[in-house]
Amino acid sequence: MTFSEVTKTFATSLPGTDSYVKLRKAMRALIQEDPKNASVYFLIFGFARTYVMLYEDQEVSPQFAEDNQKLMLSYLNILDEALNKQDAQSIYQALNKVVNEYENSKKVF
């Protein structure tokens, strides 16, 4: 499965921890399959892992789940666009953009 396919799957999944469990597993697989872009996959793996750890046993509002799915999807789209360019500079810039956006967010992951 490619990063683009994972992004599309996440976009159409129901908001909730199950989607993040699947995302985490997909990122782990991509780390093994595409080690040259492991940092991209590891960043998303970490976000997904944290989301599951924080919220799997808690009731969250549908709005909270939807808002965070949209946020994650925005990160996935930024990284997907860069990966599709297959240019190291674009990927590096996308990673920095996601990290900076995360740092200025509520840090729910």
PDB file of C-alpha atoms in Angstrom:
ATOM      1  CA  MET A   1       0.000   0.000   0.000  1.00  0.00           C
ATOM      2  CA  THR A   2       1.303   3.454  -0.885  1.00  0.00           C
ATOM      3  CA  PHE A   3       1.171   6.577   1.236  1.00  0.00           C
ATOM      4  CA  SER A   4      -1.420   7.994  -1.165  1.00  0.00           C
ATOM      5  CA  GLU A   5      -3.613   4.922  -0.703  1.00  0.00           C
ATOM      6  CA  VAL A   6      -3.267   5.157   3.063  1.00  0.00           C
ATOM      7  CA  THR A   7      -4.243   8.830   2.914  1.00  0.00           C
ATOM      8  CA  LYS A   8      -7.341   8.044   0.842  1.00  0.00           C
ATOM      9  CA  THR A   9      -8.324   5.229   3.189  1.00  0.00           C
ATOM     10  CA  PHE A  10      -7.939   7.475   6.228  1.00  0.00           C
ATOM     11  CA  ALA A  11      -9.964  10.221   4.541  1.00  0.00           C
ATOM     12  CA  THR A  12     -12.917   7.867   4.022  1.00  0.00           C
ATOM     13  CA  SER A  13     -12.729   6.102   7.381  1.00  0.00           C
ATOM     14  CA  LEU A  14     -14.921   6.875  10.360  1.00  0.00           C
ATOM     15  CA  PRO A  15     -13.350   9.297  12.828  1.00  0.00           C
ATOM     16  CA  GLY A  16     -12.148   7.432  15.876  1.00  0.00           C
ATOM     17  CA  THR A  17      -9.298   5.430  17.311  1.00  0.00           C
ATOM     18  CA  ASP A  18      -9.806   2.463  14.962  1.00  0.00           C
ATOM     19  CA  SER A  19      -8.781   4.668  12.050  1.00  0.00           C
ATOM     20  CA  TYR A  20      -5.618   5.676  13.884  1.00  0.00           C
ATOM     21  CA  VAL A  21      -4.795   2.052  14.708  1.00  0.00           C
ATOM     22  CA  LYS A  22      -4.987   1.240  10.986  1.00  0.00           C
ATOM     23  CA  LEU A  23      -2.961   4.333  10.130  1.00  0.00           C
ATOM     24  CA  ARG A  24      -0.280   3.369  12.640  1.00  0.00           C
ATOM     25  CA  LYS A  25      -0.051  -0.153  11.206  1.00  0.00           C
ATOM     26  CA  ALA A  26       0.168   1.189   7.668  1.00  0.00           C
ATOM     27  CA  MET A  27       2.980   3.562   8.647  1.00  0.00           C
ATOM     28  CA  ARG A  28       4.897   0.741  10.303  1.00  0.00           C
ATOM     29  CA  ALA A  29       4.602  -1.283   7.092  1.00  0.00           C
ATOM     30  CA  LEU A  30       5.733   1.661   4.948  1.00  0.00           C
ATOM     31  CA  ILE A  31       8.788   2.187   7.167  1.00  0.00           C
ATOM     32  CA  GLN A  32       9.831  -1.355   6.250  1.00  0.00           C
ATOM     33  CA  GLU A  33       8.864  -1.111   2.576  1.00  0.00           C
ATOM     34  CA  ASP A  34      10.292   2.349   1.861  1.00  0.00           C
ATOM     35  CA  PRO A  35      13.126   3.048   4.308  1.00  0.00           C
ATOM     36  CA  LYS A  36      14.382   6.120   2.404  1.00  0.00           C
ATOM     37  CA  ASN A  37      11.215   7.981   3.492  1.00  0.00           C
ATOM     38  CA  ALA A  38      11.037   6.446   6.964  1.00  0.00           C
ATOM     39  CA  SER A  39      11.072   9.826   8.698  1.00  0.00           C
ATOM     40  CA  VAL A  40       7.771  10.774   7.027  1.00  0.00           C
ATOM     41  CA  TYR A  41       6.139   7.528   8.047  1.00  0.00           C
ATOM     42  CA  PHE A  42       7.591   7.639  11.546  1.00  0.00           C
ATOM     43  CA  LEU A  43       6.203  11.129  12.172  1.00  0.00           C
ATOM     44  CA  ILE A  44       2.687  10.017  11.243  1.00  0.00           C
ATOM     45  CA  PHE A  45       3.158   6.730  13.112  1.00  0.00           C
ATOM     46  CA  GLY A  46       3.957   8.748  16.242  1.00  0.00           C
ATOM     47  CA  PHE A  47       0.912  10.982  15.846  1.00  0.00           C
ATOM     48  CA  ALA A  48      -1.366   7.978  15.339  1.00  0.00           C
ATOM     49  CA  ARG A  49       0.165   6.074  18.238  1.00  0.00           C
ATOM     50  CA  THR A  50      -0.278   9.019  20.581  1.00  0.00           C
ATOM     51  CA  TYR A  51      -3.881   9.548  19.529  1.00  0.00           C
ATOM     52  CA  VAL A  52      -4.702   5.905  20.271  1.00  0.00           C
ATOM     53  CA  MET A  53      -2.901   5.969  23.617  1.00  0.00           C
ATOM     54  CA  LEU A  54      -4.683   9.139  24.710  1.00  0.00           C
ATOM     55  CA  TYR A  55      -8.211   8.469  23.494  1.00  0.00           C
ATOM     56  CA  GLU A  56      -8.862   4.736  23.039  1.00  0.00           C
ATOM     57  CA  ASP A  57     -10.404   4.368  26.492  1.00  0.00           C
ATOM     58  CA  GLN A  58     -12.046   7.781  26.617  1.00  0.00           C
ATOM     59  CA  GLU A  59     -15.288   9.005  25.236  1.00  0.00           C
ATOM     60  CA  VAL A  60     -14.705  11.915  22.886  1.00  0.00           C
ATOM     61  CA  SER A  61     -17.304  14.039  21.182  1.00  0.00           C
ATOM     62  CA  PRO A  62     -18.013  13.388  17.516  1.00  0.00           C
ATOM     63  CA  GLN A  63     -16.892  16.965  16.792  1.00  0.00           C
ATOM     64  CA  PHE A  64     -13.540  16.375  18.518  1.00  0.00           C
ATOM     65  CA  ALA A  65     -12.987  13.178  16.521  1.00  0.00           C
ATOM     66  CA  GLU A  66     -13.961  14.824  13.230  1.00  0.00           C
ATOM     67  CA  ASP A  67     -11.815  17.904  13.848  1.00  0.00           C
ATOM     68  CA  ASN A  68      -8.787  15.788  14.623  1.00  0.00           C
ATOM     69  CA  GLN A  69      -9.346  13.541  11.633  1.00  0.00           C
ATOM     70  CA  LYS A  70      -9.366  16.679   9.448  1.00  0.00           C
ATOM     71  CA  LEU A  71      -6.165  17.879  11.097  1.00  0.00           C
ATOM     72  CA  MET A  72      -4.436  14.549  10.544  1.00  0.00           C
ATOM     73  CA  LEU A  73      -5.697  14.484   6.979  1.00  0.00           C
ATOM     74  CA  SER A  74      -4.188  17.921   6.375  1.00  0.00           C
ATOM     75  CA  TYR A  75      -0.811  16.582   7.554  1.00  0.00           C
ATOM     76  CA  LEU A  76      -1.186  13.479   5.392  1.00  0.00           C
ATOM     77  CA  ASN A  77      -2.012  15.592   2.339  1.00  0.00           C
ATOM     78  CA  ILE A  78       0.996  17.873   2.836  1.00  0.00           C
ATOM     79  CA  LEU A  79       3.303  14.877   3.081  1.00  0.00           C
ATOM     80  CA  ASP A  80       1.601  12.969   0.263  1.00  0.00           C
ATOM     81  CA  GLU A  81       2.065  15.869  -2.124  1.00  0.00           C
ATOM     82  CA  ALA A  82       5.765  16.040  -1.284  1.00  0.00           C
ATOM     83  CA  LEU A  83       6.266  12.278  -1.563  1.00  0.00           C
ATOM     84  CA  ASN A  84       4.636  12.289  -4.985  1.00  0.00           C
ATOM     85  CA  LYS A  85       7.237  14.804  -6.192  1.00  0.00           C
ATOM     86  CA  GLN A  86       9.949  12.313  -5.224  1.00  0.00           C
ATOM     87  CA  ASP A  87      12.235  15.193  -4.368  1.00  0.00           C
ATOM     88  CA  ALA A  88      14.192  15.146  -1.124  1.00  0.00           C
ATOM     89  CA  GLN A  89      13.988  18.924  -0.689  1.00  0.00           C
ATOM     90  CA  SER A  90      10.181  18.895  -1.065  1.00  0.00           C
ATOM     91  CA  ILE A  91       9.880  16.092   1.462  1.00  0.00           C
ATOM     92  CA  TYR A  92      12.149  17.875   3.920  1.00  0.00           C
ATOM     93  CA  GLN A  93      10.161  21.101   3.567  1.00  0.00           C
ATOM     94  CA  ALA A  94       6.876  19.200   4.015  1.00  0.00           C
ATOM     95  CA  LEU A  95       8.169  17.532   7.179  1.00  0.00           C
ATOM     96  CA  ASN A  96       9.164  20.922   8.571  1.00  0.00           C
ATOM     97  CA  LYS A  97       5.788  22.387   7.631  1.00  0.00           C
ATOM     98  CA  VAL A  98       3.907  19.591   9.414  1.00  0.00           C
ATOM     99  CA  VAL A  99       6.102  19.832  12.510  1.00  0.00           C
ATOM    100  CA  ASN A 100       5.702  23.617  12.664  1.00  0.00           C
ATOM    101  CA  GLU A 101       1.931  23.394  12.180  1.00  0.00           C
ATOM    102  CA  TYR A 102       1.779  20.735  14.890  1.00  0.00           C
ATOM    103  CA  GLU A 103       3.789  22.903  17.270  1.00  0.00           C
ATOM    104  CA  ASN A 104       1.295  25.728  16.767  1.00  0.00           C
ATOM    105  CA  SER A 105      -1.716  23.447  17.249  1.00  0.00           C
ATOM    106  CA  LYS A 106      -3.486  22.123  20.339  1.00  0.00           C
ATOM    107  CA  LYS A 107      -1.237  19.024  20.165  1.00  0.00           C
ATOM    108  CA  VAL A 108      -3.951  16.410  20.420  1.00  0.00           C
ATOM    109  CA  PHE A 109      -1.698  13.711  18.988  1.00  0.00           C
TER     110      PHE A 109
END
